[in-house]
């Protein structure tokens, strides 16, 4: 019998196929192998991108030249525009505003063909630190209410350029999914006076069945209510609402668990495309985030979301997270 | 300047981004690398390859599970949910669980091996639309179910299989799905405030503004929604208020068949036969019990959402529920209006 499971935070029900679970070999996914070619994110092509906003580079090297480790530039095709006023307005029953926001691209390393799993820990640490630097800077702009950090790796996951990169989007309003998480977490907090994510971590560490990796500061696990097969969550054990408040020691621990988790995922699914997203509390508003807990959600691109999911917001997970965790643990 | 637009029903914000300045015809579906065509278990004469039929239109009173049918409904071979058993709601620490009880049926829309519903006759599409209604009414009798979702996955990019025989699916669920609840709640809030149906207001405004209207035929309106999530997303709404798809009369169903065929043909011709999904959003079963609200009849308005799969949904959309639509709905509506069918 399949099982219906309810996400404790947002209340979404998911159908988990526990009868005839799909095994890794049952997924026919689009493999992703970089083709190379002229790349605006590689050394020597710095002039092909908008000028850099921020950069970690060797001392003595000039801006927009080689010699960098991590580089941040404005998106050449931004979905939102940095200048101007929001100008919220209505037209009949419809509401709208100008598309104000920031859209930046963070080039993770100079290497065209290296995914996170192939980078050195130290390189991943620089990348994560740069994410924090940009997050903290964008947060100063009071027009922004939410900052979203996400990564599309591979064509099937929506990456339009091969060279691994992460994107930052600063939004003038907290997006719907974030609001749902926050409301759900808030309701739980009002009821129990505890953070729901801290409770999830406690239960996951107790159950063990869904844990992939654990270190001093983080756990990585397949969430009890996964929308997608082999979905993974990385959570800091220490309660914190904002990703950018992470300490140096935690950055090292995060680099390690992120690298190992992606390595394990790609060992089960060779040349996989995937997305990950950093969920963090909204900014420039209600700063009381005792009830919110930042985390990273990793979504492998193994299946196509079909009509049923679009129509209902009700997802089907063909592989139970318990089984997925077993495969990932190896 | 990109524009942020809010869906008036569920409050979802969408970025209408025109920065990349692509024209509508540049979204055409890629030429498909040799369309895969797996052996078909749904054609006439192959009845033994499906589970026994639940429903069929057999004009010459032919035997069940034998040739001589116009349309057939069979249980899914790989059902998401099972029909037997109790829900058995239970907890597991902070997590809530219940058994996967439900129904999952496949509507085989024709006995011919035709891939796209757009190529069926209006008469045949009317039969399909009638069948949806009959199956929903039948499934409502099972009190374990709260909702029936009717949907279609056409093409691999839309989650379909490599079997190119047009069909749709019905899933009866023991809970009201999240998306449906959001629409119902949004519509109720609007009704509480205005004492009008938000969809009726939307239809009125679209008919005045006209720029997002694709076609208007005999009591139905096809529009590119103001806050579209995807390029060429299309909604079909009945102009006359009704919360319940199954209450449509026979003439309306024939008219709906004409609108649906017109829209599907426009998408097929204008965009090179793209993969697409559609879903019917109708009111949940209205049984008197806790959580039931009496104004559903007034505040909800059934409709069909059609979503061509021309772009990939990436991390940003999954993470935020904030969609980026690279083409303004006014442009897609204009483009589709001009596709001759």
XYZ file of C-alpha atoms in Angstrom:
671
model
C 0.000 0.000 0.000
C 1.357 3.405 -0.932
C 1.576 5.890 1.906
C 0.338 9.460 2.039
C 2.612 11.677 4.075
C 1.986 15.224 5.200
C 4.760 17.772 5.254
C 4.811 19.025 8.848
C 5.828 22.533 7.818
C 3.692 23.484 4.813
C 0.986 20.816 5.095
C 1.545 19.421 1.619
C 0.542 15.766 1.167
C 2.818 13.541 -0.874
C 2.162 10.022 -2.167
C 5.116 7.764 -1.382
C 5.197 4.529 -3.354
C 6.248 1.959 -0.773
C 4.780 -0.992 -2.758
C 6.828 -1.006 -5.922
C 9.526 1.544 -5.204
C 11.669 2.720 -8.099
C 15.317 1.792 -7.710
C 18.129 3.960 -9.049
C 18.384 1.874 -12.249
C 14.670 2.485 -12.960
C 15.184 6.179 -13.637
C 15.919 7.177 -17.200
C 17.291 10.655 -16.822
C 19.019 12.973 -19.228
C 22.758 12.644 -18.524
C 24.715 15.837 -18.448
C 28.207 15.944 -19.964
C 29.718 19.402 -20.528
C 30.628 20.020 -24.154
C 33.111 22.831 -23.566
C 33.566 25.616 -26.099
C 33.771 29.356 -25.648
C 32.762 30.176 -22.081
C 32.261 33.666 -20.635
C 32.975 32.322 -17.148
C 36.422 30.868 -17.914
C 39.786 32.582 -17.283
C 40.638 35.128 -19.939
C 37.035 35.823 -20.935
C 36.230 38.198 -18.076
C 35.347 40.956 -20.526
C 32.471 38.853 -21.848
C 30.516 39.285 -18.617
C 29.218 42.479 -16.998
C 31.936 43.922 -14.675
C 32.491 42.037 -11.440
C 30.541 43.072 -8.341
C 32.715 41.153 -5.946
C 35.630 38.777 -6.256
C 38.154 36.713 -4.308
C 41.359 37.042 -6.318
C 45.136 36.737 -5.988
C 46.704 39.887 -4.648
C 48.178 42.001 -7.389
C 45.663 40.929 -10.031
C 43.294 43.472 -11.502
C 39.509 43.398 -11.501
C 37.978 41.648 -14.537
C 41.177 39.770 -15.374
C 42.277 36.184 -14.558
C 43.671 35.291 -11.122
C 40.357 34.919 -9.287
C 38.931 32.060 -7.224
C 35.275 33.113 -7.013
C 33.709 35.867 -9.066
C 30.329 37.601 -8.892
C 28.835 39.488 -11.834
C 25.432 40.878 -12.663
C 23.277 38.525 -14.713
C 23.487 39.565 -18.340
C 19.793 38.774 -18.725
C 18.399 39.784 -15.350
C 14.827 38.791 -14.555
C 14.600 41.833 -12.283
C 16.106 45.263 -12.560
C 18.067 47.033 -9.842
C 17.105 50.655 -10.554
C 13.744 52.223 -9.871
C 10.813 52.171 -7.522
C 8.510 49.258 -6.875
C 5.356 51.285 -7.589
C 2.720 48.795 -6.471
C -0.526 49.426 -8.311
C -3.809 47.856 -9.298
C -5.710 47.517 -12.502
C -9.264 46.297 -11.970
C -8.949 43.036 -10.110
C -5.272 42.666 -10.930
C -2.293 43.793 -8.819
C 1.161 44.480 -10.129
C 4.412 46.307 -9.511
C 7.614 47.062 -11.322
C 10.126 44.267 -11.515
C 12.664 45.655 -9.064
C 15.322 43.394 -7.664
C 18.849 42.127 -8.102
C 20.004 39.169 -10.100
C 23.636 38.132 -9.714
C 25.694 35.215 -10.938
C 28.343 33.701 -8.731
C 31.005 31.819 -10.702
C 32.063 29.165 -8.228
C 35.535 28.399 -9.516
C 37.679 28.975 -12.610
C 37.162 25.322 -13.626
C 34.699 24.766 -16.447
C 34.221 21.061 -15.752
C 34.342 20.847 -11.969
C 31.132 20.321 -10.038
C 31.111 20.844 -6.246
C 32.007 17.182 -5.816
C 35.314 17.754 -7.620
C 36.377 20.972 -5.909
C 38.764 21.089 -2.949
C 37.192 21.788 0.433
C 39.013 25.086 0.579
C 37.538 26.095 -2.797
C 34.023 25.239 -1.637
C 34.604 27.280 1.515
C 35.509 30.325 -0.579
C 32.382 29.795 -2.653
C 30.150 29.573 0.418
C 31.813 32.621 1.975
C 31.143 34.590 -1.182
C 27.471 33.570 -1.029
C 27.400 35.046 2.496
C 29.188 38.219 1.404
C 26.675 38.883 -1.358
C 23.715 37.935 0.825
C 24.827 40.324 3.556
C 25.388 43.125 1.079
C 22.050 42.780 -0.747
C 20.301 42.648 2.583
C 21.249 46.304 3.185
C 18.918 47.411 0.409
C 15.649 48.039 2.206
C 13.575 47.524 -0.926
C 14.344 43.808 -0.807
C 12.339 41.404 1.335
C 13.842 38.104 0.360
C 17.109 36.779 -1.021
C 17.128 33.542 -2.828
C 20.334 31.608 -3.536
C 19.956 28.750 -5.958
C 21.972 26.620 -8.277
C 20.898 24.911 -11.482
C 23.478 22.296 -12.423
C 23.116 20.626 -15.821
C 20.858 21.298 -18.773
C 17.920 19.269 -17.432
C 17.983 21.420 -14.290
C 17.697 24.604 -16.322
C 21.360 25.703 -16.453
C 21.852 27.702 -19.634
C 25.648 27.928 -19.267
C 27.861 24.936 -18.556
C 30.431 26.531 -16.271
C 29.128 25.786 -12.761
C 27.516 28.837 -11.215
C 25.093 29.839 -8.528
C 22.521 32.615 -8.786
C 21.340 35.168 -6.266
C 18.027 36.916 -6.698
C 16.878 39.655 -4.329
C 13.100 40.031 -4.414
C 10.840 42.897 -3.352
C 8.401 40.501 -1.709
C 8.762 37.185 0.075
C 7.799 34.464 -2.384
C 4.835 32.197 -1.844
C 6.774 29.065 -0.893
C 8.843 30.971 1.647
C 5.702 32.483 3.177
C 4.106 29.065 3.432
C 7.144 27.652 5.210
C 7.298 30.608 7.516
C 3.589 30.499 8.340
C 3.719 26.765 8.943
C 6.768 27.123 11.175
C 5.145 30.046 12.988
C 1.944 28.095 13.701
C 4.006 25.242 15.102
C 6.024 27.611 17.226
C 2.890 29.238 18.625
C 1.561 25.833 19.547
C 4.680 24.207 21.003
C 7.109 27.070 21.564
C 9.743 25.122 19.700
C 11.256 25.419 16.252
C 9.730 22.795 13.969
C 12.999 22.318 12.083
C 14.863 21.652 15.351
C 12.197 19.035 16.115
C 12.630 17.506 12.663
C 16.386 17.271 13.199
C 15.850 15.624 16.589
C 13.442 13.073 15.143
C 15.659 12.350 12.134
C 18.732 11.792 14.302
C 16.608 9.486 16.492
C 15.030 7.553 13.578
C 18.333 7.313 11.643
C 16.478 5.743 8.676
C 16.709 8.820 6.452
C 20.102 10.217 7.457
C 22.824 10.258 4.803
C 25.603 12.120 6.595
C 26.166 13.914 9.846
C 29.014 16.030 11.133
C 29.469 18.317 14.110
C 27.297 21.118 12.731
C 25.121 19.666 9.966
C 23.007 16.716 8.946
C 22.088 15.708 5.436
C 19.019 13.501 5.032
C 16.176 12.517 2.712
C 13.146 14.365 4.074
C 10.244 12.239 5.342
C 7.984 14.079 2.925
C 10.036 14.325 -0.275
C 8.412 15.805 -3.355
C 10.989 14.257 -5.659
C 12.848 10.935 -5.564
C 16.256 11.256 -3.865
C 15.498 14.765 -2.638
C 18.000 15.780 0.053
C 17.956 18.353 2.826
C 21.018 19.759 4.570
C 20.254 21.444 7.891
C 22.421 23.179 10.474
C 22.019 21.511 13.858
C 22.349 24.855 15.587
C 19.180 26.924 15.339
C 19.615 29.925 13.055
C 17.202 31.796 10.806
C 19.741 33.280 8.437
C 22.225 31.519 6.236
C 24.544 34.535 6.344
C 25.002 34.237 10.131
C 27.027 31.070 9.630
C 30.371 30.971 11.527
C 33.735 30.133 9.950
C 33.780 26.765 11.635
C 30.318 26.042 10.260
C 31.394 27.073 6.758
C 34.076 24.362 6.840
C 31.579 21.792 8.083
C 29.064 22.824 5.429
C 31.661 22.613 2.660
C 32.489 19.104 3.777
C 28.912 17.822 4.032
C 27.866 19.515 0.779
C 30.785 18.006 -1.120
C 30.257 14.532 0.298
C 26.500 14.617 -0.233
C 26.812 15.646 -3.881
C 29.557 13.052 -4.367
C 27.276 10.336 -3.008
C 24.369 11.518 -5.139
C 26.474 11.483 -8.287
C 27.862 8.070 -7.447
C 24.320 6.662 -7.557
C 23.349 8.781 -10.570
C 26.285 9.409 -12.894
C 26.240 12.773 -14.726
C 23.064 13.844 -12.975
C 21.508 17.294 -13.293
C 20.167 18.804 -10.090
C 19.050 21.999 -8.404
C 19.684 23.245 -4.935
C 18.236 26.144 -3.069
C 19.187 27.858 0.156
C 16.086 28.625 2.200
C 16.670 31.470 4.617
C 14.383 33.814 6.577
C 12.932 36.939 4.889
C 14.752 40.210 5.437
C 13.843 43.824 6.165
C 10.597 43.089 7.933
C 9.732 40.794 10.761
C 13.217 39.953 12.023
C 12.004 37.741 14.837
C 12.967 34.365 13.491
C 13.011 32.144 16.540
C 10.749 29.819 14.616
C 12.570 29.687 11.281
C 15.651 27.627 10.520
C 17.672 27.986 7.332
C 18.440 24.921 5.242
C 19.509 23.685 1.820
C 17.179 21.682 -0.384
C 18.763 19.523 -3.128
C 16.494 18.310 -5.935
C 17.872 15.753 -8.413
C 16.297 15.942 -11.867
C 15.189 12.357 -12.325
C 11.526 12.698 -13.252
C 9.257 15.085 -15.141
C 6.656 16.912 -13.115
C 3.370 16.112 -14.821
C -0.208 17.355 -14.917
C -1.204 15.796 -11.651
C 1.459 17.654 -9.706
C 0.780 20.971 -11.429
C -2.924 20.627 -10.921
C -2.937 19.593 -7.319
C 0.344 20.555 -5.699
C 0.196 16.920 -4.577
C 3.449 15.116 -5.429
C 4.295 11.496 -6.134
C 7.530 10.125 -4.845
C 8.309 6.786 -6.502
C 11.192 6.020 -4.112
C 10.641 6.265 -0.383
C 13.128 8.568 1.353
C 14.153 5.644 3.587
C 15.173 3.622 0.535
C 16.794 6.633 -1.131
C 18.874 7.249 1.997
C 20.040 3.622 1.950
C 21.262 3.938 -1.624
C 22.895 7.279 -0.979
C 24.680 6.088 2.132
C 26.183 3.379 -0.096
C 11.167 47.028 -17.317
C 10.091 43.577 -16.118
C 6.747 43.516 -14.354
C 5.650 41.658 -11.250
C 2.070 40.445 -11.440
C -0.055 38.831 -8.805
C -2.526 36.057 -9.470
C -5.855 37.452 -8.211
C -7.057 34.086 -6.908
C -4.172 32.460 -5.059
C -1.902 35.454 -4.645
C 1.128 34.003 -6.428
C 3.529 36.596 -7.789
C 4.970 36.068 -11.244
C 7.798 37.899 -12.975
C 6.852 38.805 -16.523
C 10.333 39.177 -17.934
C 10.733 40.547 -21.390
C 14.460 41.303 -21.141
C 15.536 38.502 -23.424
C 13.071 39.851 -25.938
C 12.169 36.609 -27.568
C 9.288 36.615 -30.008
C 6.398 34.182 -29.549
C 7.458 32.018 -32.491
C 10.869 31.495 -30.899
C 9.223 29.358 -28.249
C 8.184 26.747 -30.779
C 8.800 23.253 -29.607
C 12.110 21.845 -30.883
C 11.881 19.431 -33.770
C 11.420 16.154 -31.972
C 14.200 13.639 -32.433
C 12.321 10.699 -33.950
C 9.167 10.484 -31.972
C 9.293 7.281 -29.996
C 6.263 5.058 -30.606
C 6.012 2.132 -28.208
C 3.647 -0.798 -28.866
C 0.177 0.434 -27.966
C -2.016 -1.405 -25.437
C -4.850 1.106 -25.934
C -5.842 0.445 -29.570
C -8.971 -1.447 -30.534
C -8.277 -5.178 -30.492
C -5.679 -4.899 -27.701
C -8.210 -4.899 -24.851
C -6.545 -7.839 -23.103
C -3.471 -5.669 -22.549
C -5.244 -3.375 -20.087
C -6.993 -4.181 -16.814
C -10.777 -4.795 -17.245
C -12.722 -1.684 -18.211
C -14.600 0.443 -15.702
C -16.599 2.372 -18.272
C -16.973 2.281 -22.045
C -19.046 3.759 -24.827
C -20.106 0.827 -26.981
C -22.577 2.038 -29.608
C -23.302 -1.463 -30.945
C -23.591 -3.021 -27.488
C -20.473 -5.094 -28.050
C -19.159 -7.269 -25.209
C -17.084 -5.719 -22.443
C -13.318 -5.779 -22.942
C -13.778 -6.643 -26.613
C -13.486 -4.475 -29.739
C -16.385 -2.247 -30.825
C -15.960 0.742 -28.512
C -15.599 4.510 -28.973
C -14.023 5.319 -25.645
C -12.854 3.259 -22.680
C -11.871 3.862 -19.067
C -9.546 1.364 -17.397
C -7.703 1.359 -14.072
C -4.092 2.455 -14.298
C -1.623 -0.433 -14.598
C 0.686 1.375 -12.213
C -1.722 3.234 -9.940
C -0.425 5.938 -7.609
C -3.193 5.083 -5.187
C -5.087 1.881 -4.414
C -8.833 1.519 -4.312
C -8.977 -1.053 -1.486
C -8.482 -0.341 2.190
C -8.979 2.223 4.889
C -7.265 5.546 5.251
C -5.952 4.780 8.727
C -4.730 8.286 9.561
C -1.870 8.121 12.044
C 1.121 9.986 13.408
C 4.825 9.182 13.488
C 6.410 11.663 15.875
C 5.878 15.058 14.282
C 4.959 13.481 10.935
C 1.418 12.601 9.778
C 0.714 9.596 7.592
C -2.246 7.794 5.999
C -2.693 4.894 3.604
C -2.554 5.625 -0.095
C -6.204 4.963 -0.805
C -7.672 6.445 -3.947
C -8.610 5.712 -7.539
C -6.464 6.134 -10.614
C -8.171 5.680 -13.969
C -7.098 6.102 -17.584
C -9.532 7.513 -20.140
C -8.655 6.090 -23.566
C -10.147 8.870 -25.662
C -10.490 7.018 -28.969
C -10.072 3.552 -30.473
C -7.767 5.057 -33.135
C -4.023 5.435 -32.596
C -4.084 9.238 -32.551
C -1.513 11.025 -30.405
C -2.884 14.508 -29.821
C -6.384 15.252 -28.561
C -6.361 18.254 -30.925
C -6.806 15.809 -33.815
C -9.967 14.191 -32.479
C -13.342 15.290 -33.857
C -15.474 17.672 -31.808
C -17.950 14.871 -31.403
C -15.294 12.561 -29.956
C -13.998 15.264 -27.602
C -17.588 15.767 -26.404
C -17.662 12.076 -25.488
C -14.446 12.501 -23.520
C -15.859 15.509 -21.661
C -19.057 13.576 -20.865
C -17.002 10.664 -19.633
C -15.063 12.909 -17.193
C -18.365 14.017 -15.741
C -19.779 10.494 -15.449
C -16.641 9.228 -13.755
C -16.498 12.115 -11.272
C -20.156 11.598 -10.337
C -19.521 7.881 -9.861
C -16.392 8.374 -7.740
C -18.230 10.888 -5.545
C -20.312 7.986 -4.214
C -17.215 6.683 -2.450
C -17.194 8.720 0.750
C -13.483 8.126 1.315
C -12.738 10.506 -1.555
C -12.785 14.284 -1.374
C -11.618 15.294 -4.788
C -11.196 14.036 -8.334
C -8.515 15.562 -10.477
C -8.846 15.206 -14.247
C -5.626 15.814 -16.137
C -3.680 15.054 -19.254
C 0.036 14.575 -19.875
C 0.740 14.892 -23.589
C 4.295 14.115 -24.670
C 7.373 13.074 -22.756
C 8.215 16.602 -21.646
C 4.847 16.711 -19.920
C 5.377 13.452 -18.062
C 3.669 11.293 -20.694
C 4.967 7.895 -21.792
C 6.213 6.945 -25.249
C 2.804 5.471 -26.143
C 1.262 7.929 -28.581
C -2.413 7.173 -28.041
C -4.370 10.113 -26.667
C -5.707 9.595 -23.167
C -6.344 11.445 -19.945
C -6.282 10.429 -16.315
C -8.502 10.747 -13.285
C -7.233 10.511 -9.747
C -9.597 10.487 -6.777
C -7.827 11.598 -3.622
C -8.790 11.195 0.031
C -7.756 14.774 0.793
C -8.259 18.100 -0.898
C -5.025 18.829 -2.713
C -3.024 21.879 -1.687
C -3.393 23.807 -4.955
C -7.144 23.285 -4.940
C -7.397 24.443 -1.350
C -5.414 27.567 -2.175
C -7.776 28.422 -5.016
C -10.831 27.759 -2.902
C -9.488 29.835 -0.033
C -8.462 32.692 -2.308
C -11.836 32.693 -4.023
C -13.637 32.650 -0.694
C -11.641 35.580 0.662
C -12.539 37.561 -2.435
C -16.176 36.570 -2.110
C -16.265 37.520 1.575
C -15.035 40.981 0.710
C -16.828 41.705 -2.579
C -19.748 39.268 -2.542
C -18.795 38.407 -6.080
C -16.977 35.489 -7.663
C -13.362 36.380 -8.463
C -13.462 34.324 -11.662
C -16.638 36.066 -12.860
C -14.903 39.404 -12.240
C -11.834 38.159 -14.065
C -13.943 37.133 -17.072
C -15.669 40.527 -17.141
C -12.377 42.381 -17.048
C -10.837 40.160 -19.733
C -13.806 40.727 -22.012
C -13.436 44.480 -21.621
C -9.648 44.566 -21.982
C -9.650 41.925 -24.748
C -5.832 41.865 -25.016
C -5.483 38.509 -23.277
C -8.465 36.815 -24.917
C -7.577 33.979 -27.309
C -11.059 32.900 -28.359
C -14.597 33.378 -27.157
C -17.034 30.740 -28.351
C -20.592 29.999 -27.223
C -20.392 30.692 -23.534
C -16.697 29.903 -23.069
C -13.639 32.074 -22.921
C -10.023 31.066 -23.515
C -7.466 33.542 -22.115
C -3.782 33.879 -21.409
C -3.967 34.552 -17.656
C -2.736 37.936 -16.410
C -0.185 36.313 -14.093
C 0.751 33.365 -16.314
C 3.417 31.044 -14.891
C 4.449 29.668 -18.280
C 4.569 31.110 -21.774
C 1.353 30.219 -23.622
C -0.389 29.054 -20.456
C -4.098 29.114 -21.328
C -7.232 28.984 -19.190
C -10.664 28.043 -20.445
C -13.533 29.332 -18.317
C -17.305 29.017 -18.673
C -18.792 32.511 -18.814
C -21.775 31.392 -16.806
C -20.959 30.939 -13.149
C -20.727 27.363 -11.947
C -18.459 25.761 -9.374
C -18.995 22.236 -10.596
C -17.827 20.787 -13.893
C -20.296 17.901 -13.682
C -23.322 20.216 -13.711
C -22.726 21.369 -17.282
C -25.582 20.622 -19.667
C -25.164 18.641 -22.898
C -25.034 21.702 -25.124
C -22.360 23.377 -22.997
C -20.237 20.254 -23.249
C -20.434 20.375 -27.020
C -19.424 24.017 -26.906
C -16.586 23.264 -24.525
C -15.385 20.549 -26.912
C -15.263 23.144 -29.688
C -13.258 25.621 -27.566
C -10.890 22.963 -26.300
C -10.243 21.631 -29.785
C -9.688 25.154 -31.104
C -7.162 26.000 -28.394
C -5.311 22.682 -28.680
C -5.120 23.065 -32.459
C -3.816 26.613 -32.169
C -1.083 25.405 -29.825
C -0.269 22.498 -32.110
C -0.084 24.590 -35.283
C 1.419 27.724 -33.801
C 4.074 26.058 -31.668
C 5.001 22.921 -33.604
C 3.063 20.348 -31.620
C 4.423 21.085 -28.140
C 4.086 18.771 -25.149
C 1.417 19.999 -22.779
C -0.543 19.296 -19.635
C -4.045 20.293 -18.808
C -5.976 20.023 -15.584
C -9.602 20.633 -14.707
C -10.149 22.559 -11.501
C -13.624 21.903 -10.198
C -15.109 22.206 -6.699
C -14.436 19.362 -4.254
C -17.293 17.038 -3.253
C -19.633 19.075 -1.135
C -20.648 16.800 1.694
C -21.927 18.321 4.916
C -19.142 17.936 7.415
C -16.438 19.702 9.342
C -14.499 22.132 7.209
C -17.277 22.451 4.640
C -18.275 25.928 3.696
C -21.587 26.780 2.238
C -20.553 29.458 -0.210
C -18.424 27.201 -2.454
C -21.318 27.215 -4.937
C -21.090 30.995 -5.153
C -17.406 31.691 -4.741
C -15.696 29.030 -6.850
C -15.808 28.764 -10.644
C -14.561 25.650 -12.439
C -12.058 26.032 -15.264
C -9.394 24.253 -17.304
C -5.712 25.185 -17.158
C -3.559 24.240 -20.161
C 0.203 24.368 -19.755
C 2.416 23.869 -22.819
C 5.860 22.635 -21.762
C 8.156 24.953 -23.668
C 10.568 26.035 -20.941
C 12.258 24.174 -18.104
C 11.220 24.947 -14.573
C 14.481 25.544 -12.731
C 15.624 25.931 -9.154
C 14.284 29.407 -8.764
C 10.700 28.411 -9.438
C 10.824 25.298 -7.263
C 12.367 27.157 -4.417
C 10.243 30.228 -4.399
C 6.963 29.293 -6.027
C 7.683 32.547 -7.839
C 7.566 31.922 -11.583
C 9.402 33.717 -14.334
C 7.377 33.965 -17.499
C 9.599 35.076 -20.375
C 6.765 36.355 -22.534
C 3.877 38.670 -21.670
C 0.446 36.989 -21.793
C -0.771 39.846 -24.003
C 1.746 38.730 -26.630
C 0.968 35.036 -26.381
C -2.770 35.764 -26.667
C -2.195 37.891 -29.741
C -0.046 35.182 -31.307
C -2.593 32.445 -30.610
C -5.510 34.614 -31.795
C -3.761 34.897 -35.134
C -3.052 31.189 -35.618
C -5.678 30.031 -38.103
C -7.308 26.680 -37.399
